[in-house]
Amino acid sequence: MNFTPIDNKGTVEAFCLIKACDKKTSSKGDFFLDLTLSDKTGEINAKIWNYSESEHGEYAADDLVKVRGTLSKYQGNDQLRIDRIRPVLPSDNVTVEEFVQSSLYSGERMYEEIFSIANSFNDGELRTITVALLEEYKEKLLFWPAAYKLHHAIRGGLLLHTLSILRLCEGVCKTYPIVDRELLMAGAMLHDIAKTEEFNVSHTGVASGYSTKGNLIGHLAGGAMLIDRASRECGVSEETAMLLEHMVLSHHGEPEFGACMRPMFLEAILLSQLDMLDATVYEVVDATAPLEKDEFSGRMWALDNRKLYKHDRKQDENIKLF
Amino acid sequence: MNFTPIDNKGTVEAFCLIKACDKKTSSKGDFFLDLTLSDKTGEINAKIWNYSESEHGEYAADDLVKVRGTLSKYQGNDQLRIDRIRPVLPSDNVTVEEFVQSSLYSGERMYEEIFSIANSFNDGELRTITVALLEEYKEKLLFWPAAYKLHHAIRGGLLLHTLSILRLCEGVCKTYPIVDRELLMAGAMLHDIAKTEEFNVSHTGVASGYSTKGNLIGHLAGGAMLIDRASRECGVSEETAMLLEHMVLSHHGEPEFGACMRPMFLEAILLSQLDMLDATVYEVVDATAPLEKDEFSGRMWALDNRKLYKHDRKQDENIKLF
Amino acid sequence: MNFTPIDNKGTVEAFCLIKACDKKTSSKGDFFLDLTLSDKTGEINAKIWNYSESEHGEYAADDLVKVRGTLSKYQGNDQLRIDRIRPVLPSDNVTVEEFVQSSLYSGERMYEEIFSIANSFNDGELRTITVALLEEYKEKLLFWPAAYKLHHAIRGGLLLHTLSILRLCEGVCKTYPIVDRELLMAGAMLHDIAKTEEFNVSHTGVASGYSTKGNLIGHLAGGAMLIDRASRECGVSEETAMLLEHMVLSHHGEPEFGACMRPMFLEAILLSQLDMLDATVYEVVDATAPLEKDEFSGRMWALDNRKLYKHDRKQDENIKLF
Amino acid sequence: MNFTPIDNKGTVEAFCLIKACDKKTSSKGDFFLDLTLSDKTGEINAKIWNYSESEHGEYAADDLVKVRGTLSKYQGNDQLRIDRIRPVLPSDNVTVEEFVQSSLYSGERMYEEIFSIANSFNDGELRTITVALLEEYKEKLLFWPAAYKLHHAIRGGLLLHTLSILRLCEGVCKTYPIVDRELLMAGAMLHDIAKTEEFNVSHTGVASGYSTKGNLIGHLAGGAMLIDRASRECGVSEETAMLLEHMVLSHHGEPEFGACMRPMFLEAILLSQLDMLDATVYEVVDATAPLEKDEFSGRMWALDNRKLYKHDRKQDENIKLF
Amino acid sequence: MNFTPIDNKGTVEAFCLIKACDKKTSSKGDFFLDLTLSDKTGEINAKIWNYSESEHGEYAADDLVKVRGTLSKYQGNDQLRIDRIRPVLPSDNVTVEEFVQSSLYSGERMYEEIFSIANSFNDGELRTITVALLEEYKEKLLFWPAAYKLHHAIRGGLLLHTLSILRLCEGVCKTYPIVDRELLMAGAMLHDIAKTEEFNVSHTGVASGYSTKGNLIGHLAGGAMLIDRASRECGVSEETAMLLEHMVLSHHGEPEFGACMRPMFLEAILLSQLDMLDATVYEVVDATAPLEKDEFSGRMWALDNRKLYKHDRKQDENIKLF
Amino acid sequence: MNFTPIDNKGTVEAFCLIKACDKKTSSKGDFFLDLTLSDKTGEINAKIWNYSESEHGEYAADDLVKVRGTLSKYQGNDQLRIDRIRPVLPSDNVTVEEFVQSSLYSGERMYEEIFSIANSFNDGELRTITVALLEEYKEKLLFWPAAYKLHHAIRGGLLLHTLSILRLCEGVCKTYPIVDRELLMAGAMLHDIAKTEEFNVSHTGVASGYSTKGNLIGHLAGGAMLIDRASRECGVSEETAMLLEHMVLSHHGEPEFGACMRPMFLEAILLSQLDMLDATVYEVVDATAPLEKDEFSGRMWALDNRKLYKHDRKQDENIKLF
């Protein structure tokens, strides 16, 4: 975490986001507040000893606060003893995006780009249903993550993942003119849209776990149902809805990866492969980012237990995906 | 096939069902009709040489006909040379059920029993949605098979399979009072209902193949969508609908067997096990029926390639399931 | 654990079962006794400081004792400092069943029910061999658990599991009259009987681990050998013995689950499915019992890593299996 | 097949073994005998036209006969039209071993070598039980094949396979002195002994299929039961019997290859690996024998679908295993 | 196959390629030539009765010939009875490309495009080794197929597959600037280059089978060895060679698909996914080309046994990949 | 670890090998050296408090030292407080072999035996290439381990493993004269030779991890490349090199165990089975060595999670492999 030193006695100051907050009783019977604070660079344990609500105020997870205190080591880890704490004020001019891992692009910008592609489809039915669903779910889409724990589990990750796939689609359609471009792109836009009902996400854009519906129905069958309903509502034919539903039901490729069906036509097959490709790129870049050059990672559970290698070739830019 | 000899020169006669019918040209340039005829006991190839539509009439698959002709061997198989053929008349007093493998019970009787269980549910939501869907799909349910090629691929097989599971449910609920009986039974009634959209079935009750929707969506996601729509229409709560949808999505148990989700609560788990149990019993009984006592079948592809054994203990009744 | 407070200074008293008992030396060179005490509701660590055999008596695992002492916290867990301890006396009127997880029904009652079914078989050979083996193993059967760690790992669990399957068998035989009821039930009675040689079990009815024979031979091949021997001894034909041996060898269904053979006839197939069904019901009920309504469990290793859901429908009774 | 020409009109003569024999009716209503004749080099279809029992005699599978007739082609294959046929006479001086694929060594010689190893064991229990079982099953062992269709499916194959493993054991024990040589060799002698009850084998030494016991119990559990019984009969301790039983139950190594248990001690593990090694050598040599040098076989189903290569290095001897 | 009728008695004429050619003897003892003739549209069996080398000439597989004869049916298939046959003459102005399935682009054009990319690499080592190997293998690359039986098993298929992947690489590099573009593209150019030693291919560009080296070494280890040798010869560093060798060894992704290693850095992972994507597109387009709209294919063995669907949306162009 | 007591106050002395060495700062700001010391029997944590380079000297992992100090317990483990430390002197007359787990035989002796077999090959090509490679890699072979963590991960383990396989080869060749003995043995000598480039190994003969080449190329493809290069250098034919390369590429047997190809000829198949057999023997002996008789090990991850049993039969010698 980033702290600003404010004197030469170890006193520091920072804006930060509360990730967890528990009121506890010490062995002497006093109250203290046990906090996990975070910013984009990491997190730290913090304590407010002799905590009193009237004096310090009340706090909860997902609150933005300003804290001052002193740093020390406890069992090998940094810990902050908080002397002063207060909620962030409008005049502080800080926003939640600054404190959680977020897409490099703003949700609005990504949404606009995706929406304008949908809105320019020549195929009336595909245009109607994608525009309708993007508008219906706009509020959540603007900041929703793409996962609880895996790839793109960051604020704005859902649109980032969607947009990356749409860009890959362009390359694929140039290589293979036989591909039905608008069907492929409509499928890409809708394939994960039911993730907006799969996790519980606070306004920070970080998922805290799966919803009951996410666990029992999932975003594949859930997405197909959602298209089924929307297509009735906006008069899209059963044939077109069925193609999109199949793409959503099959986009995990194999049953062992959660697919309800194996993809059966070219655009469905391409969507499932591009979905996997973008997820893999994210996870590989994320896992190798902290490595030194010519170093190997540990075994990656989500990548068949393989180790990853960071080769030592010079790279033009050290950017993260975009 | 059953034929009635009508003279001592090998002439025979029979009512039968046309399974396949092709008009072909012989090497000499004459037309002939190449037919597959069937009754409950099997099928036979038949030919009408020098076929003329005006003389013999026009025929198609699924027609019931009366034929007369002579039997001979062709490349090791029986073949019928047809001399006379005509469509079945009302006065013949024969029905299609007599010519296809059918459930021992009539569709009406099985439907009544299932419907009365649904109609007696104490839980208003479960009663509402099961009654609504049984009524909506009644026409097809009365004769629909449960499969294109596997277990219960017979006229009326869908209701027979459903009813067998309901009876198993009773035994299970007696053993384990903790089970939510009405939820389990409602799930059993609806688990395969989308099979009514999964195959193409003629009035004979025999499936001729999968429909496009059957291939692309399947009866699991298809069934969940159908419950989703119906529950909106008849005001059933999202919570109840979600439990039933989960039971339908998960009733194949494992992803490798086509389940969209693994079953996650007791009633869903029981449903998937009873579904498998009933399917297995059908296939085992069907496969061992033609065996002699103390004989083994060949390797059964659908049963992990195992061989089946018909032991030689005396059995009270030689009946088929019921 | 349940303790009875006996004053207002934190002194408590309880009857309990010793699960583990070690004599140790403190850093000062004094002896102390390090104990794990348990009752049906849980367990606790306990210490007797300055332990002397002559003063406190000698103790070992599986002893029932009465203790008095004071409770405190040590590293987050409760701990009992014992002041007084003595073995349970006949006059205390407590039995080991009260201190370990047990079947709701007594061993005697379950044994009687199973024995009377066996004794009423019409088939002489099946009656002879089941009665003989139930009698031979009666002593152990009355309290034996069905597992070291998995389903029914409780006092009396072996008979409870057997009896549950027998009740399921009744429901199955009603649904499918073609099933050879007595063969199925005889197989159910004998399928796990060699578990009496598979674990080491103290008089408490809790297994402490696998026996050498359990590890090297197992209860499938072990059960078949036991039937082989008994059938010679009581004159049962090789044919009947072979059918029962096959049922025992195959009741785990698939080689990957430990089956020596895949089940090859209807009764063997049914037995393996009902065995799995009863085990699954036990594990699901056991795993969801501590959950709140509308809550999910963690991933269950023994159930393909799935999470389990406790739905929030009202249930008539909150009972545990029976 | 080997035929002796006896004139220059294509008439030939041979001794041979009848593999299959069916009396059939020709299209003209005459009887003919449809035979499959064989010797070590292959087999041929043969016909006796206008067959009459009184004239030609009666014949059945496994009979040795002398035939005379003319060779022709039928649908690409050789066929023999038989003019004369008679059973083999003692004066013909031919034996069944000359007409079926057999081990290079006689059954007696292999039996003697194996028996003398068993009889020289220092360990009294291992000597007692191996000698007892070799004597009990001697009659069958002398000519029994080791398989119905896979490796060593030849007359005498069971002893050949056993002896090969015993020779490999010698090499292994020299390399690793820690191995318990007599335990390993006793296990090798008994590991397949229950194959004598697993197939139906005529006096020719060729298996015609699995027995009921072979299908339902198999030679692993069957072998363990057989040792269990024999050890009681000849007073061998339960501990020694258990080790041998474990070796038999586990010698297929993995459950997916039919093992009832995985091998758990060094000698059991070695036995399972040497068993596989000898089976593999047999199948590889058998499959590559007909190939040209630098040629590949087709894909071998029993060897993970791999192709086998016959390299073109000169080999000292072109012998088959021994 | 395309034939030109040249009279009204069924006489036809065609240029074609001989795929197979056997001299056989008829049942009457006459010689005849049994041929398989082919062009791009298919193949046909043909016979030259009373064949004489002096009269008709000598022919072999892969010869281009002009034939005249009459068509008839034999067992349901077309057959050509050849009256006249002669080798193609320069004046006929036909080339082998016209008679085998070929890439739409010429080998020269594809080679030039790939070579110019290699030649423009900024990285000196990657430019050196790719240019060197493209030049060394140029002759074969110009017409080599990419497979014996699977995707791109057509004349020029190896370059077509390589070029398609290079185009996909461009799209991927635009989406993810972090990718080392030249390393990825160099890997794409070399990943299949050892296929030039994996099959036996005639001048027609059709593989007739695997070479010994193809079977024993394969194009993964073979490609790595080839890079190892070439990098020594042209002074490329061991580090650069090692990265390319890893990409070649790992490009099948998973061991079960033939990968020697799993890909461990971003460019290797991308290469393996794009390789699979291009192969899949080829196979899907190839399999659905002959289908009607709204029709399903049979189960595709190479695509996890799934069926493929040809949807009925209008497509701009009905072209085959390019 | 072995320590020599040198007074009655707990002072001890020992020669030992430094496995790890870190200079750290105490909470009071003083330097101390945190060491892991080892000999053949185990390892211990040690501290030099108030460490000063000028006083105590500088140390690093893999140094041999003599230490004196006092033993105490820290959190349940032994710890050594070092009072005096110095590097080993020539006059101490100790060698690194005494402090690490090593093969019972010296590297020189094993090398000589293997080299003399190679040098006596009748086949000139096999003699040339095996002699050349044994000489080229002699320096490393003399002490190299066969693994980083698995079987034969001891000083000299690579030659010990190679020699054990060569001895097994002798036994196999006696049993099956058809085996090409020199090809099999040459393959055995070279199969793991590229392990000399697969790990980083200090002069102690213990691997500290995989090299970059080991991770990216591995010892299978690496070994094939090495033979490819060497065979060019010493004029061995491509055919002979190809057979050896195939044996190296395939010696792990199955793709899932890392094989680049499945072994396709007899000697390659035998090599892979003997390689596995020797590895298994090592691991079983190693895992059961610390067990009591009639005791089971825990589940062995590297042996399919099975438990191992140490039976209680008397064994002539309690030796470790040789």
mmCIF file with all atom_site columns, C-alpha atoms in Angstrom, chain A residues 123 126 164 167-168 171-172 174-178 180 183 243 254 262-267 269-270 273-274 276-278 280-281 284-285 296 304 306-309 311 313-315 317 319 321-322, chain E residues 123 126 164 167-168 171-172 174-178 180 183 243 254 262-267 269-270 273-274 276-278 280-281 284-285 296 304 306-309 311 313-315 317 319 321-322:
data_model
loop_
_atom_site.group_PDB
_atom_site.id
_atom_site.type_symbol
_atom_site.label_atom_id
_atom_site.label_alt_id
_atom_site.label_comp_id
_atom_site.label_asym_id
_atom_site.label_entity_id
_atom_site.label_seq_id
_atom_site.pdbx_PDB_ins_code
_atom_site.Cartn_x
_atom_site.Cartn_y
_atom_site.Cartn_z
_atom_site.occupancy
_atom_site.B_iso_or_equiv
_atom_site.pdbx_formal_charge
_atom_site.auth_seq_id
_atom_site.auth_comp_id
_atom_site.auth_asym_id
_atom_site.auth_atom_id
_atom_site.pdbx_PDB_model_num
ATOM 1  C CA . ASP A 1 123 ? -29.080 -7.274  -39.320 1.00 0.00 ? 123 ASP A CA 1
ATOM 2  C CA . LEU A 1 126 ? -29.297 -8.739  -33.989 1.00 0.00 ? 126 LEU A CA 1
ATOM 3  C CA . SER A 1 164 ? -11.063 -7.554  -26.169 1.00 0.00 ? 164 SER A CA 1
ATOM 4  C CA . ARG A 1 167 ? -11.331 -6.789  -31.311 1.00 0.00 ? 167 ARG A CA 1
ATOM 5  C CA . LEU A 1 168 ? -10.138 -10.359 -31.797 1.00 0.00 ? 168 LEU A CA 1
ATOM 6  C CA . GLY A 1 171 ? -8.977  -10.055 -36.929 1.00 0.00 ? 171 GLY A CA 1
ATOM 7  C CA . VAL A 1 172 ? -10.707 -13.376 -37.349 1.00 0.00 ? 172 VAL A CA 1
ATOM 8  C CA . LYS A 1 174 ? -10.609 -10.508 -41.933 1.00 0.00 ? 174 LYS A CA 1
ATOM 9  C CA . THR A 1 175 ? -8.868  -13.872 -42.132 1.00 0.00 ? 175 THR A CA 1
ATOM 10 C CA . TYR A 1 176 ? -12.036 -15.868 -42.807 1.00 0.00 ? 176 TYR A CA 1
ATOM 11 C CA . PRO A 1 177 ? -14.602 -13.943 -44.887 1.00 0.00 ? 177 PRO A CA 1
ATOM 12 C CA . ILE A 1 178 ? -17.033 -16.843 -44.590 1.00 0.00 ? 178 ILE A CA 1
ATOM 13 C CA . ASP A 1 180 ? -21.055 -14.272 -40.191 1.00 0.00 ? 180 ASP A CA 1
ATOM 14 C CA . LEU A 1 183 ? -23.734 -13.045 -35.488 1.00 0.00 ? 183 LEU A CA 1
ATOM 15 C CA . LEU A 1 243 ? -28.677 -19.191 -32.454 1.00 0.00 ? 243 LEU A CA 1
ATOM 16 C CA . GLU A 1 254 ? -16.478 -28.422 -23.236 1.00 0.00 ? 254 GLU A CA 1
ATOM 17 C CA . ARG A 1 262 ? -20.691 -28.149 -27.283 1.00 0.00 ? 262 ARG A CA 1
ATOM 18 C CA . PRO A 1 263 ? -20.657 -25.319 -29.858 1.00 0.00 ? 263 PRO A CA 1
ATOM 19 C CA . MET A 1 264 ? -22.069 -26.619 -33.155 1.00 0.00 ? 264 MET A CA 1
ATOM 20 C CA . PHE A 1 265 ? -21.657 -23.921 -35.750 1.00 0.00 ? 265 PHE A CA 1
ATOM 21 C CA . LEU A 1 266 ? -18.697 -21.844 -36.863 1.00 0.00 ? 266 LEU A CA 1
ATOM 22 C CA . GLU A 1 267 ? -19.534 -18.634 -34.998 1.00 0.00 ? 267 GLU A CA 1
ATOM 23 C CA . ILE A 1 269 ? -17.027 -22.401 -32.055 1.00 0.00 ? 269 ILE A CA 1
ATOM 24 C CA . LEU A 1 270 ? -15.049 -19.223 -32.730 1.00 0.00 ? 270 LEU A CA 1
ATOM 25 C CA . GLN A 1 273 ? -12.131 -20.222 -28.624 1.00 0.00 ? 273 GLN A CA 1
ATOM 26 C CA . LEU A 1 274 ? -11.753 -16.432 -28.488 1.00 0.00 ? 274 LEU A CA 1
ATOM 27 C CA . MET A 1 276 ? -10.675 -18.877 -23.850 1.00 0.00 ? 276 MET A CA 1
ATOM 28 C CA . LEU A 1 277 ? -7.899  -17.037 -25.656 1.00 0.00 ? 277 LEU A CA 1
ATOM 29 C CA . ASP A 1 278 ? -8.706  -13.720 -23.985 1.00 0.00 ? 278 ASP A CA 1
ATOM 30 C CA . THR A 1 280 ? -5.688  -17.093 -21.030 1.00 0.00 ? 280 THR A CA 1
ATOM 31 C CA . VAL A 1 281 ? -3.900  -13.937 -22.130 1.00 0.00 ? 281 VAL A CA 1
ATOM 32 C CA . VAL A 1 284 ? -0.674  -15.286 -18.289 1.00 0.00 ? 284 VAL A CA 1
ATOM 33 C CA . VAL A 1 285 ? 0.068   -11.553 -18.285 1.00 0.00 ? 285 VAL A CA 1
ATOM 34 C CA . PHE A 1 296 ? 9.550   -19.101 -13.899 1.00 0.00 ? 296 PHE A CA 1
ATOM 35 C CA . ASP A 1 304 ? -3.168  -27.216 -16.083 1.00 0.00 ? 304 ASP A CA 1
ATOM 36 C CA . ARG A 1 306 ? 2.057   -25.591 -15.734 1.00 0.00 ? 306 ARG A CA 1
ATOM 37 C CA . LYS A 1 307 ? 4.802   -23.141 -14.827 1.00 0.00 ? 307 LYS A CA 1
ATOM 38 C CA . LEU A 1 308 ? 5.016   -19.891 -16.795 1.00 0.00 ? 308 LEU A CA 1
ATOM 39 C CA . TYR A 1 309 ? 8.216   -18.367 -18.129 1.00 0.00 ? 309 TYR A CA 1
ATOM 40 C CA . HIS A 1 311 ? 11.580  -14.611 -21.348 1.00 0.00 ? 311 HIS A CA 1
ATOM 41 C CA . ARG A 1 313 ? 13.607  -10.398 -24.773 1.00 0.00 ? 313 ARG A CA 1
ATOM 42 C CA . LYS A 1 314 ? 13.225  -6.639  -24.598 1.00 0.00 ? 314 LYS A CA 1
ATOM 43 C CA . GLN A 1 315 ? 9.622   -5.529  -24.936 1.00 0.00 ? 315 GLN A CA 1
ATOM 44 C CA . GLU A 1 317 ? 6.068   -1.412  -23.648 1.00 0.00 ? 317 GLU A CA 1
ATOM 45 C CA . ILE A 1 319 ? 1.721   -2.327  -20.397 1.00 0.00 ? 319 ILE A CA 1
ATOM 46 C CA . LEU A 1 321 ? -3.143  -5.782  -21.859 1.00 0.00 ? 321 LEU A CA 1
ATOM 47 C CA . PHE A 1 322 ? -4.005  -2.378  -23.430 1.00 0.00 ? 322 PHE A CA 1
ATOM 48 C CA . ASP E 1 123 ? 15.148  -8.817  -34.855 1.00 0.00 ? 123 ASP E CA 1
ATOM 49 C CA . LEU E 1 126 ? 14.678  -14.227 -35.944 1.00 0.00 ? 126 LEU E CA 1
ATOM 50 C CA . SER E 1 164 ? -3.812  -18.078 -42.091 1.00 0.00 ? 164 SER E CA 1
ATOM 51 C CA . ARG E 1 167 ? -3.001  -13.219 -40.417 1.00 0.00 ? 167 ARG E CA 1
ATOM 52 C CA . LEU E 1 168 ? -4.627  -14.197 -37.140 1.00 0.00 ? 168 LEU E CA 1
ATOM 53 C CA . GLY E 1 171 ? -5.266  -9.342  -35.201 1.00 0.00 ? 171 GLY E CA 1
ATOM 54 C CA . VAL E 1 172 ? -4.004  -10.681 -31.907 1.00 0.00 ? 172 VAL E CA 1
ATOM 55 C CA . LYS E 1 174 ? -3.286  -5.341  -32.406 1.00 0.00 ? 174 LYS E CA 1
ATOM 56 C CA . THR E 1 175 ? -5.482  -6.395  -29.479 1.00 0.00 ? 175 THR E CA 1
ATOM 57 C CA . TYR E 1 176 ? -2.583  -7.120  -27.119 1.00 0.00 ? 176 TYR E CA 1
ATOM 58 C CA . PRO E 1 177 ? 0.415   -4.789  -27.667 1.00 0.00 ? 177 PRO E CA 1
ATOM 59 C CA . ILE E 1 178 ? 2.363   -6.703  -25.014 1.00 0.00 ? 178 ILE E CA 1
ATOM 60 C CA . ASP E 1 180 ? 6.317   -10.020 -28.936 1.00 0.00 ? 180 ASP E CA 1
ATOM 61 C CA . LEU E 1 183 ? 8.728   -14.007 -31.920 1.00 0.00 ? 183 LEU E CA 1
ATOM 62 C CA . LEU E 1 243 ? 12.492  -20.098 -27.429 1.00 0.00 ? 243 LEU E CA 1
ATOM 63 C CA . GLU E 1 254 ? -1.619  -30.628 -24.456 1.00 0.00 ? 254 GLU E CA 1
ATOM 64 C CA . ARG E 1 262 ? 2.922   -27.523 -22.491 1.00 0.00 ? 262 ARG E CA 1
ATOM 65 C CA . PRO E 1 263 ? 3.493   -23.984 -23.836 1.00 0.00 ? 263 PRO E CA 1
ATOM 66 C CA . MET E 1 264 ? 4.991   -21.839 -21.076 1.00 0.00 ? 264 MET E CA 1
ATOM 67 C CA . PHE E 1 265 ? 5.185   -18.263 -22.341 1.00 0.00 ? 265 PHE E CA 1
ATOM 68 C CA . LEU E 1 266 ? 2.649   -15.963 -23.928 1.00 0.00 ? 266 LEU E CA 1
ATOM 69 C CA . GLU E 1 267 ? 3.762   -16.315 -27.547 1.00 0.00 ? 267 GLU E CA 1
ATOM 70 C CA . ILE E 1 269 ? 0.513   -20.233 -25.748 1.00 0.00 ? 269 ILE E CA 1
ATOM 71 C CA . LEU E 1 270 ? -0.928  -17.965 -28.429 1.00 0.00 ? 270 LEU E CA 1
ATOM 72 C CA . GLN E 1 273 ? -4.314  -21.630 -29.654 1.00 0.00 ? 273 GLN E CA 1
ATOM 73 C CA . LEU E 1 274 ? -4.166  -20.030 -33.108 1.00 0.00 ? 274 LEU E CA 1
ATOM 74 C CA . MET E 1 276 ? -5.953  -25.059 -33.152 1.00 0.00 ? 276 MET E CA 1
ATOM 75 C CA . LEU E 1 277 ? -8.288  -22.252 -34.194 1.00 0.00 ? 277 LEU E CA 1
ATOM 76 C CA . ASP E 1 278 ? -7.181  -22.393 -37.839 1.00 0.00 ? 278 ASP E CA 1
ATOM 77 C CA . THR E 1 280 ? -10.873 -26.078 -36.440 1.00 0.00 ? 280 THR E CA 1
ATOM 78 C CA . VAL E 1 281 ? -12.116 -23.462 -38.902 1.00 0.00 ? 281 VAL E CA 1
ATOM 79 C CA . VAL E 1 284 ? -15.807 -26.999 -39.719 1.00 0.00 ? 284 VAL E CA 1
ATOM 80 C CA . VAL E 1 285 ? -16.004 -25.260 -43.109 1.00 0.00 ? 285 VAL E CA 1
ATOM 81 C CA . PHE E 1 296 ? -26.773 -31.171 -39.223 1.00 0.00 ? 296 PHE E CA 1
ATOM 82 C CA . ASP E 1 304 ? -15.176 -34.546 -29.947 1.00 0.00 ? 304 ASP E CA 1
ATOM 83 C CA . ARG E 1 306 ? -20.135 -33.432 -31.999 1.00 0.00 ? 306 ARG E CA 1
ATOM 84 C CA . LYS E 1 307 ? -22.576 -32.776 -34.823 1.00 0.00 ? 307 LYS E CA 1
ATOM 85 C CA . LEU E 1 308 ? -22.185 -29.564 -36.818 1.00 0.00 ? 308 LEU E CA 1
ATOM 86 C CA . TYR E 1 309 ? -24.998 -27.267 -37.859 1.00 0.00 ? 309 TYR E CA 1
ATOM 87 C CA . HIS E 1 311 ? -27.518 -22.301 -40.030 1.00 0.00 ? 311 HIS E CA 1
ATOM 88 C CA . ARG E 1 313 ? -28.652 -17.110 -42.368 1.00 0.00 ? 313 ARG E CA 1
ATOM 89 C CA . LYS E 1 314 ? -27.763 -15.649 -45.718 1.00 0.00 ? 314 LYS E CA 1
ATOM 90 C CA . GLN E 1 315 ? -24.035 -15.342 -46.254 1.00 0.00 ? 315 GLN E CA 1
ATOM 91 C CA . GLU E 1 317 ? -20.070 -15.208 -50.209 1.00 0.00 ? 317 GLU E CA 1
ATOM 92 C CA . ILE E 1 319 ? -16.274 -19.149 -50.538 1.00 0.00 ? 319 ILE E CA 1
ATOM 93 C CA . LEU E 1 321 ? -11.800 -19.969 -46.428 1.00 0.00 ? 321 LEU E CA 1
ATOM 94 C CA . PHE E 1 322 ? -10.328 -17.267 -48.703 1.00 0.00 ? 322 PHE E CA 1
#
